[in-house]
Short mmCIF file of C-alpha atoms in Angstrom, two decimals:
data_model
loop_
_atom_site.label_atom_id
_atom_site.label_comp_id
_atom_site.label_asym_id
_atom_site.label_seq_id
_atom_site.Cartn_x
_atom_site.Cartn_y
_atom_site.Cartn_z
CA MET A 1 138.63 25.59 155.55
CA ILE A 2 135.79 28.01 156.26
CA VAL A 3 133.09 28.93 153.75
CA ALA A 4 131.15 32.13 154.36
CA SER A 5 127.96 33.07 152.54
CA HIS A 6 124.80 34.96 153.34
CA ARG A 7 122.53 31.97 152.75
CA GLY A 8 123.67 28.65 154.17
CA PRO A 9 123.33 25.03 153.07
CA VAL A 10 120.43 24.32 155.46
CA SER A 11 117.35 26.13 156.70
CA PHE A 12 114.83 25.37 159.41
CA ARG A 13 111.07 24.88 159.19
CA ARG A 14 108.81 25.02 162.24
CA GLU A 15 106.39 22.10 162.37
CA ASP A 16 102.85 22.16 163.74
CA ASP A 17 104.03 20.72 167.06
CA GLY A 18 106.57 23.53 167.51
CA SER A 19 109.60 21.43 166.67
CA PHE A 20 112.01 22.28 163.87
CA THR A 21 113.14 20.23 160.88
CA THR A 22 115.99 21.05 158.54
CA ARG A 23 116.01 21.12 154.76
CA ARG A 24 118.54 22.13 152.12
CA GLY A 25 119.03 25.85 151.69
CA ALA A 26 118.11 27.58 148.45
CA GLY A 27 120.31 29.35 145.94
CA GLY A 28 123.02 28.76 143.38
CA VAL A 29 125.91 28.99 145.85
CA VAL A 30 124.40 26.22 147.95
CA SER A 31 123.69 24.08 144.88
CA ALA A 32 127.29 24.35 143.74
CA LEU A 33 129.11 24.01 147.04
CA ALA A 34 127.00 21.80 149.30
CA PRO A 35 127.56 18.51 147.42
CA LEU A 36 131.33 19.09 147.53
CA LEU A 37 131.54 19.73 151.27
CA ARG A 38 129.47 16.85 152.61
CA ASN A 39 131.21 14.89 155.34
CA ARG A 40 134.39 17.01 155.11
CA ALA A 41 135.68 17.14 158.65
CA ASP A 42 138.04 20.02 157.81
CA THR A 43 135.31 22.44 156.65
CA ARG A 44 132.80 24.72 158.39
CA TRP A 45 130.13 26.85 156.70
CA ILE A 46 129.18 30.17 158.32
CA ALA A 47 125.94 31.82 157.20
CA ALA A 48 123.05 33.96 158.41
CA ALA A 49 119.82 32.72 159.92
CA ILE A 50 117.58 34.03 157.13
CA GLY A 51 113.92 33.68 158.06
CA PRO A 52 111.94 33.68 161.31
CA ASP A 53 112.06 29.88 161.57
CA ASP A 54 115.86 29.94 161.24
CA ARG A 55 116.17 32.61 163.91
CA ALA A 56 113.79 30.84 166.29
CA ALA A 57 115.55 27.51 165.84
CA VAL A 58 118.99 29.00 166.48
CA ALA A 59 117.70 30.90 169.52
CA ALA A 60 116.28 27.62 170.86
CA GLY A 61 119.62 25.88 170.38
CA THR A 62 118.18 23.39 167.88
CA PRO A 63 120.89 21.08 166.52
CA ILE A 64 121.47 21.33 162.78
CA ALA A 65 120.87 18.01 161.04
CA SER A 66 123.39 18.18 158.23
CA ASP A 67 126.37 16.32 156.82
CA ILE A 68 128.14 19.70 156.65
CA SER A 69 129.36 21.54 159.73
CA VAL A 70 127.18 24.68 159.75
CA GLU A 71 127.00 27.77 161.94
CA LEU A 72 123.97 30.05 161.49
CA HIS A 73 124.25 33.49 163.05
CA VAL A 74 121.23 35.51 164.12
CA LEU A 75 121.53 39.12 162.98
CA ASP A 76 119.67 42.15 164.23
CA ALA A 77 116.44 42.10 162.21
CA GLU A 78 116.51 45.74 161.09
CA LEU A 79 120.22 45.71 160.26
CA HIS A 80 119.66 42.51 158.29
CA ARG A 81 116.74 44.03 156.38
CA MET A 82 118.80 47.04 155.33
CA HIS A 83 121.80 44.83 154.52
CA TYR A 84 119.78 42.44 152.35
CA ASP A 85 116.79 44.31 150.90
CA VAL A 86 118.27 47.79 150.57
CA ILE A 87 121.99 47.42 149.84
CA SER A 88 122.43 43.88 148.52
CA ASN A 89 119.27 43.60 146.44
CA ARG A 90 118.43 47.22 145.65
CA ILE A 91 121.84 48.91 145.33
CA LEU A 92 124.61 46.40 144.60
CA TRP A 93 122.47 44.04 142.51
CA PHE A 94 121.16 46.94 140.41
CA LEU A 95 124.65 48.44 140.12
CA PHE A 96 126.35 45.25 138.94
CA HIS A 97 123.54 44.32 136.55
CA GLY A 98 123.13 47.78 135.02
CA LEU A 99 119.53 48.18 136.20
CA PHE A 100 119.53 51.74 137.54
CA ASP A 101 117.54 54.44 135.80
CA LEU A 102 120.44 56.82 136.30
CA PRO A 103 118.66 60.14 135.62
CA ARG A 104 116.39 59.32 138.56
CA GLU A 105 118.25 56.88 140.82
CA PRO A 106 120.00 56.20 143.08
CA SER A 107 120.29 59.21 145.36
CA PHE A 108 122.52 58.58 148.36
CA GLY A 109 120.83 60.65 150.98
CA ARG A 110 120.77 59.94 154.69
CA SER A 111 118.63 56.78 154.44
CA LEU A 112 120.92 55.03 151.97
CA HIS A 113 124.03 55.97 153.95
CA GLU A 114 122.35 54.50 157.05
CA ALA A 115 121.60 51.35 155.07
CA TRP A 116 125.25 51.16 154.03
CA ASP A 117 126.25 51.40 157.70
CA ALA A 118 123.96 48.40 158.33
CA PHE A 119 125.59 46.53 155.43
CA HIS A 120 128.99 47.25 156.96
CA ALA A 121 127.78 46.08 160.38
CA VAL A 122 126.49 42.75 159.04
CA ASN A 123 129.74 42.17 157.16
CA ALA A 124 131.66 42.98 160.34
CA THR A 125 129.58 40.39 162.21
CA PHE A 126 130.63 37.75 159.69
CA ALA A 127 134.28 38.85 159.80
CA ASN A 128 134.34 38.72 163.60
CA ALA A 129 132.67 35.31 163.71
CA ILE A 130 135.25 33.91 161.32
CA ALA A 131 138.17 35.57 163.09
CA GLU A 132 137.15 34.24 166.50
CA SER A 133 136.87 30.61 165.43
CA ALA A 134 139.47 30.22 162.67
CA ALA A 135 142.70 28.37 163.34
CA ASP A 136 146.04 29.81 162.28
CA ASN A 137 146.40 30.07 158.49
CA ASP A 138 142.93 28.67 157.80
CA VAL A 139 141.57 29.04 154.26
CA VAL A 140 138.45 31.22 154.07
CA LEU A 141 136.24 31.23 150.96
CA VAL A 142 133.91 34.25 150.97
CA GLN A 143 130.96 34.07 148.61
CA ASP A 144 129.00 36.70 146.71
CA LEU A 145 127.98 40.33 146.90
CA HIS A 146 126.24 40.16 150.30
CA LEU A 147 129.67 39.80 151.95
CA LEU A 148 131.71 42.18 149.79
CA LEU A 149 133.30 43.86 152.80
CA VAL A 150 134.25 40.67 154.65
CA PRO A 151 137.64 40.11 152.92
CA GLY A 152 138.98 43.52 153.92
CA LEU A 153 137.50 43.51 157.41
CA LEU A 154 138.71 39.97 158.08
CA HIS A 155 142.22 40.60 156.77
CA ALA A 156 142.53 43.61 159.08
CA ILE A 157 141.70 41.41 162.09
CA ARG A 158 143.43 38.18 161.06
CA PRO A 159 146.16 38.81 158.46
CA ASP A 160 147.31 35.19 158.86
CA LEU A 161 144.17 33.80 157.21
CA ARG A 162 144.26 32.77 153.56
CA ILE A 163 141.22 34.44 151.99
CA SER A 164 139.65 34.37 148.57
CA TYR A 165 136.46 36.08 147.47
CA PHE A 166 134.17 34.95 144.66
CA THR A 167 131.18 36.79 143.24
CA HIS A 168 128.44 35.03 141.29
CA THR A 169 127.23 38.30 139.77
CA PRO A 170 128.73 40.52 137.09
CA PHE A 171 130.85 43.49 138.12
CA CYS A 172 130.42 47.05 136.95
CA GLY A 173 132.89 49.23 135.09
CA PRO A 174 134.25 52.64 136.12
CA ASN A 175 131.29 54.67 134.83
CA SER A 176 128.82 52.71 136.92
CA MET A 177 131.16 52.56 139.92
CA GLY A 178 131.08 56.35 139.86
CA VAL A 179 127.44 56.19 140.94
CA LEU A 180 128.52 55.20 144.45
CA PRO A 181 129.67 57.83 146.94
CA ASP A 182 133.47 57.96 147.02
CA SER A 183 133.73 56.56 150.53
CA ILE A 184 131.54 53.55 149.67
CA ALA A 185 133.33 52.81 146.40
CA THR A 186 136.65 52.97 148.26
CA GLN A 187 135.49 50.55 150.98
CA LEU A 188 134.23 48.12 148.37
CA CYS A 189 137.35 48.16 146.19
CA GLU A 190 139.75 48.11 149.16
CA SER A 191 138.03 45.06 150.56
CA LEU A 192 138.36 43.06 147.35
CA ALA A 193 141.93 44.25 146.85
CA ALA A 194 142.82 42.76 150.25
CA THR A 195 142.66 39.28 148.74
CA ALA A 196 142.19 37.35 145.51
CA ALA A 197 138.86 38.21 143.88
CA GLY A 198 137.25 35.69 141.53
CA PHE A 199 134.70 36.00 138.73
CA HIS A 200 132.84 33.70 136.34
CA SER A 201 133.95 35.67 133.27
CA ARG A 202 137.05 37.54 132.16
CA ARG A 203 134.84 40.52 131.23
CA TRP A 204 133.68 40.87 134.85
CA ALA A 205 137.28 40.61 136.06
CA ARG A 206 138.30 43.35 133.62
CA ALA A 207 135.43 45.56 134.81
CA TYR A 208 136.56 45.05 138.41
CA GLU A 209 140.18 45.85 137.55
CA ALA A 210 139.17 49.02 135.70
CA SER A 211 136.91 50.16 138.53
CA SER A 212 139.59 49.48 141.14
CA ALA A 213 142.14 51.37 139.07
CA LEU A 214 139.81 54.37 139.03
CA VAL A 215 138.99 54.23 142.74
CA LEU A 216 142.31 53.09 144.24
CA GLY A 217 144.85 54.14 141.66
CA ALA A 218 146.27 52.43 138.58
CA ALA A 219 149.22 50.91 140.44
CA VAL A 220 147.05 48.65 142.63
CA ASP A 221 147.46 44.92 141.98
CA THR A 222 143.88 43.65 142.08
CA ALA A 223 144.78 39.93 141.81
CA ALA A 224 141.60 39.04 139.94
CA PHE A 225 141.11 35.46 138.74
CA VAL A 226 138.54 33.74 136.55
CA THR A 227 137.03 30.30 137.04
CA THR A 228 133.54 28.86 136.73
CA PHE A 229 131.41 25.75 137.10
CA GLY A 230 128.56 23.99 135.38
CA PRO A 231 125.53 22.10 136.69
CA ASP A 232 125.89 18.80 138.52
CA PRO A 233 124.87 16.23 135.85
CA ASP A 234 124.34 13.47 138.41
CA GLU A 235 121.93 15.59 140.44
CA LEU A 236 120.09 16.70 137.30
CA GLY A 237 119.87 13.10 136.13
CA ALA A 238 118.47 11.91 139.46
CA ILE A 239 115.80 14.62 139.45
CA ALA A 240 114.96 13.97 135.79
CA ALA A 241 114.41 10.28 136.54
CA GLY A 242 112.01 11.00 139.41
CA PRO A 243 108.22 10.69 139.48
CA GLU A 244 107.61 14.46 139.79
CA VAL A 245 109.36 15.11 136.47
CA ALA A 246 107.50 12.23 134.84
CA ALA A 247 104.17 13.70 135.95
CA ALA A 248 105.15 17.21 134.81
CA THR A 249 106.31 15.86 131.45
CA ALA A 250 103.01 14.07 130.86
CA ALA A 251 101.08 17.23 131.70
CA LEU A 252 103.21 19.28 129.28
CA ASP A 253 102.84 16.75 126.48
CA GLU A 254 99.07 16.84 126.88
CA ARG A 255 98.97 20.63 126.92
CA ILE A 256 101.48 21.37 124.14
CA GLY A 257 100.96 18.35 121.90
CA ASP A 258 103.30 18.10 118.93
CA ARG A 259 103.94 21.84 118.66
CA HIS A 260 107.44 23.30 118.75
CA CYS A 261 108.34 24.66 122.17
CA ILE A 262 110.44 27.67 123.20
CA VAL A 263 111.35 27.36 126.89
CA ARG A 264 112.69 29.78 129.45
CA CYS A 265 113.22 28.99 133.15
CA ASP A 266 114.04 31.99 135.33
CA ARG A 267 113.31 33.89 138.46
CA VAL A 268 111.01 36.91 137.96
CA GLU A 269 114.05 39.13 138.12
CA LEU A 270 114.56 42.43 136.30
CA SER A 271 117.99 41.43 134.97
CA LYS A 272 116.50 38.32 133.28
CA ASN A 273 114.83 40.56 130.70
CA ILE A 274 111.61 38.56 130.60
CA VAL A 275 109.31 41.16 129.06
CA ARG A 276 111.57 41.83 126.06
CA GLY A 277 111.69 38.08 125.42
CA PHE A 278 107.89 37.96 125.22
CA LEU A 279 107.84 41.02 122.97
CA ALA A 280 110.30 39.27 120.64
CA TYR A 281 107.98 36.24 120.52
CA ASP A 282 105.07 38.56 119.69
CA GLU A 283 107.19 39.96 116.85
CA LEU A 284 107.98 36.42 115.66
CA LEU A 285 104.27 35.66 115.35
CA GLU A 286 103.67 38.96 113.58
CA ARG A 287 106.45 38.54 111.00
CA HIS A 288 106.25 34.77 110.49
CA PRO A 289 102.60 33.68 110.35
CA GLN A 290 103.57 30.02 109.91
CA TRP A 291 104.39 29.86 113.61
CA ARG A 292 100.90 30.86 114.75
CA GLY A 293 99.48 27.76 116.31
CA ALA A 294 102.70 25.85 115.64
CA VAL A 295 104.91 26.99 118.50
CA THR A 296 104.31 27.53 122.22
CA PHE A 297 106.41 29.70 124.50
CA LEU A 298 106.66 27.90 127.86
CA ALA A 299 107.85 30.21 130.63
CA VAL A 300 108.54 28.64 134.04
CA LEU A 301 109.14 31.66 136.26
CA ASN A 302 109.68 31.68 140.02
CA PRO A 303 108.67 34.80 141.99
CA SER A 304 111.68 36.63 143.41
CA ARG A 305 112.42 39.42 145.92
CA GLU A 306 108.82 40.45 146.29
CA ALA A 307 109.69 42.44 149.39
CA LEU A 308 110.85 45.09 146.89
CA ALA A 309 108.25 47.18 145.06
CA GLU A 310 110.22 47.04 141.81
CA TYR A 311 109.95 43.26 141.72
CA ARG A 312 106.23 43.22 142.49
CA GLN A 313 105.70 45.75 139.72
CA TYR A 314 107.82 43.74 137.32
CA ARG A 315 105.82 40.58 137.99
CA THR A 316 102.65 42.54 137.21
CA GLU A 317 104.23 43.76 133.96
CA VAL A 318 105.29 40.22 133.01
CA GLU A 319 101.80 38.85 133.62
CA ALA A 320 100.15 41.74 131.75
CA THR A 321 102.44 41.23 128.75
CA VAL A 322 101.60 37.52 128.61
CA GLU A 323 97.88 38.28 128.85
CA ARG A 324 98.09 40.86 126.06
CA ILE A 325 100.00 38.57 123.69
CA ASN A 326 97.74 35.61 124.40
CA GLU A 327 94.64 37.74 123.79
CA ARG A 328 96.08 38.85 120.46
CA TRP A 329 97.05 35.46 119.06
CA GLN A 330 95.35 32.62 120.92
CA THR A 331 92.87 30.30 119.22
CA ARG A 332 90.39 27.80 120.55
CA ASP A 333 93.06 25.08 120.82
CA TRP A 334 96.32 27.08 121.11
CA GLU A 335 97.70 29.10 124.01
CA PRO A 336 100.70 31.06 122.64
CA ILE A 337 102.41 31.58 126.02
CA ILE A 338 102.06 29.20 128.95
CA LEU A 339 103.14 31.02 132.11
CA ASP A 340 103.87 28.89 135.16
CA THR A 341 104.89 30.82 138.29
CA ARG A 342 104.94 27.91 140.74
CA ASP A 343 108.31 27.39 142.45
CA ASN A 344 108.88 23.78 141.40
CA PHE A 345 112.28 22.69 140.07
CA PRO A 346 111.07 19.32 138.69
CA ARG A 347 108.64 21.32 136.53
CA SER A 348 111.60 23.32 135.19
CA VAL A 349 113.49 20.10 134.44
CA ALA A 350 110.51 18.74 132.51
CA ALA A 351 110.26 21.99 130.55
CA LEU A 352 113.95 21.96 129.60
CA GLN A 353 113.67 18.34 128.48
CA ARG A 354 110.77 19.31 126.18
CA ALA A 355 112.46 22.37 124.64
CA ASP A 356 113.11 22.80 120.92
CA VAL A 357 114.61 26.20 121.77
CA THR A 358 116.12 27.14 125.13
CA PHE A 359 115.79 30.88 125.54
CA VAL A 360 118.10 32.88 127.86
CA ASN A 361 118.25 36.65 127.28
CA PRO A 362 119.45 38.49 130.44
CA VAL A 363 120.55 42.10 130.19
CA ARG A 364 123.56 40.98 132.25
CA ASP A 365 124.30 37.80 134.16
CA GLY A 366 127.34 36.58 136.08
CA LEU A 367 127.09 33.09 134.58
CA ASN A 368 123.57 31.62 134.01
CA LEU A 369 123.26 27.92 134.79
CA VAL A 370 120.04 27.51 132.78
CA ALA A 371 122.10 28.03 129.62
CA MET A 372 123.98 24.85 130.58
CA GLU A 373 121.14 22.90 132.16
CA GLY A 374 119.17 23.16 128.92
CA PRO A 375 121.76 21.36 126.74
CA ILE A 376 122.35 18.69 129.40
CA LEU A 377 118.65 17.94 129.89
CA GLY A 378 117.32 18.55 126.38
CA ARG A 379 115.95 15.54 124.53
CA ARG A 380 115.22 17.26 121.20
CA ASP A 381 118.61 18.81 120.38
CA PRO A 382 117.42 22.22 121.60
CA VAL A 383 118.89 25.32 120.00
CA LEU A 384 120.21 27.75 122.63
CA CYS A 385 119.37 31.42 122.12
CA LEU A 386 121.72 33.13 124.58
CA SER A 387 122.36 36.74 125.46
CA ARG A 388 125.93 37.82 124.78
CA ALA A 389 125.75 39.61 128.16
CA ALA A 390 125.63 36.32 130.09
CA GLY A 391 128.91 35.04 131.49
CA ALA A 392 128.20 31.57 130.04
CA PHE A 393 128.34 33.06 126.54
CA ASP A 394 132.13 33.16 126.88
CA PHE A 395 132.40 29.41 126.34
CA LEU A 396 129.04 28.57 124.72
CA ALA A 397 129.25 31.13 121.90
CA ASP A 398 130.25 28.64 119.19
CA GLY A 399 127.18 26.49 119.81
CA CYS A 400 124.43 29.04 120.42
CA LEU A 401 122.65 31.87 118.63
CA GLY A 402 123.89 35.05 120.30
CA LEU A 403 121.38 37.73 121.30
CA ASN A 404 121.59 41.46 121.87
CA PRO A 405 119.26 41.50 124.89
CA TYR A 406 117.84 44.92 123.97
CA ASP A 407 117.14 44.14 120.30
CA ILE A 408 113.59 42.80 120.03
CA LEU A 409 113.60 42.43 116.24
CA GLY A 410 117.00 40.72 116.28
CA THR A 411 115.78 38.36 119.00
CA ALA A 412 112.69 37.50 116.96
CA ASP A 413 114.99 36.70 114.02
CA ALA A 414 117.06 34.40 116.27
CA MET A 415 113.91 32.58 117.40
CA HIS A 416 112.93 32.02 113.77
CA GLU A 417 116.43 30.81 112.87
CA ALA A 418 116.38 28.42 115.82
CA LEU A 419 112.99 26.99 114.88
CA THR A 420 113.98 26.47 111.24
CA MET A 421 117.51 25.15 111.80
CA ALA A 422 118.36 21.96 109.91
CA PRO A 423 118.45 18.79 112.06
CA ASP A 424 122.14 18.10 111.38
CA GLU A 425 123.11 21.61 112.46
CA ARG A 426 120.88 21.40 115.52
CA HIS A 427 122.53 18.15 116.53
CA ARG A 428 126.05 19.48 115.97
CA ARG A 429 125.39 22.56 118.10
CA ALA A 430 123.60 20.59 120.80
CA GLU A 431 126.48 18.16 121.16
CA PHE A 432 128.96 21.03 121.42
CA LEU A 433 126.84 22.70 124.09
CA ARG A 434 126.49 19.48 126.08
CA GLN A 435 130.22 18.90 126.11
CA GLU A 436 131.00 22.50 127.10
CA SER A 437 128.37 22.42 129.83
CA LEU A 438 129.84 19.25 131.31
CA ALA A 439 133.46 20.40 131.05
CA ARG A 440 133.48 22.59 134.16
CA PRO A 441 132.90 20.44 137.25
CA ALA A 442 132.21 22.31 140.47
CA GLN A 443 135.07 20.47 142.21
CA ALA A 444 137.60 22.08 139.87
CA TRP A 445 136.07 25.49 140.61
CA LEU A 446 136.32 24.88 144.37
CA ASP A 447 139.93 23.75 143.98
CA GLN A 448 140.69 27.03 142.18
CA LEU A 449 139.12 29.07 144.98
CA GLU A 450 141.19 27.27 147.58
CA SER A 451 144.36 27.56 145.51
CA HIS A 452 143.95 31.30 145.02
CA ALA A 453 143.27 31.76 148.72
CA ARG A 454 146.51 29.95 149.59
CA THR A 455 148.60 31.94 147.13
CA ALA A 456 147.00 35.39 147.54
CA THR A 457 149.36 38.17 148.55
CA PRO A 458 147.22 40.76 150.35
CA ARG A 459 148.49 44.27 150.98
#
């Protein structure tokens, strides 16, 4: 079996003496797959050398210290930049998450078409690398939007391979797909139609099927499937029991005291809808004075994609919104919003353990693991306020308070309902959410990917 993803399970770091050490790669795909593939002699993982240390280590022939067989491929730096920053993060991510300001963007002039050519070239590099090393009838599991064109390109070269594709993002419907130039939309849909395409939610599968029907014709069999996974409870438990979480918990207890606590843990990402969440909290304090001084909004936010101007601007907007709300409501001994932008997962674990309300309000999300990590880690029967536009809402709906991510007043009402919920109801919902969050082991998801690859009937 071959796994292909943009980011791999290991990365290199250059030490002061010029040598390289390896550490675990970042990202949700790595978190889900890496524990399942350790010490599997039948599996290789093909990925890109992401940063300068990765590229230098690969160029120097540095062995990869890992219990997974890994191949990191060095890509042309400019092609990689256009593939990742321009098409993956600025076009496809915005398209699938509904983030475009359509009256103004995008405009596919020469520069964006050149960036798409770079995206195609990087995908072709992956397809060729897989094709050259795969044995007859190998299973190939292609992961996420960065490699959308790999299934089609690979099938054209090696029709014997058993390929499945899985995206961890939402998918867009026909109206949004119409934003893309016809030739690009056709390449995208033809690639996914060459194999079995998987999604976290039935709604994303339906959007893909509708878009493919528009682009390729209604008679096309898109072979979409739906499967998903939850967090690894053993890994979460091990982190929660560690000294870093204990120290972070003590610091939070000292800072928050016995106040109620609304917690969100996210990347500073436009689709996470952070500013509207703060505006809803501001509205809560305006409409329900009893919560002034009695509840703290703890936001643990990791900077993200700051190579893009939109993300730098959004971080500035997030910070300005927090400053404005704190200036309006804070007292000598109460900070309404605590904003922590240090990239520190143990700090996030401590925050989720402390939550009375776990707050997750994306405008659109393929799954959202925080919505499941919160119920698993929570020690106070936290109420989950969850956007109905998150894929996880499909199976957590009966235990959470559903949010319209655009409705600030409705979100403020949900916060108030969560904070005033009776203990018995809180406990009942929390137990339901814990059980649902534990009911989808990553191994079952991986088995489904492999099964669909083996049974796919590409055209």
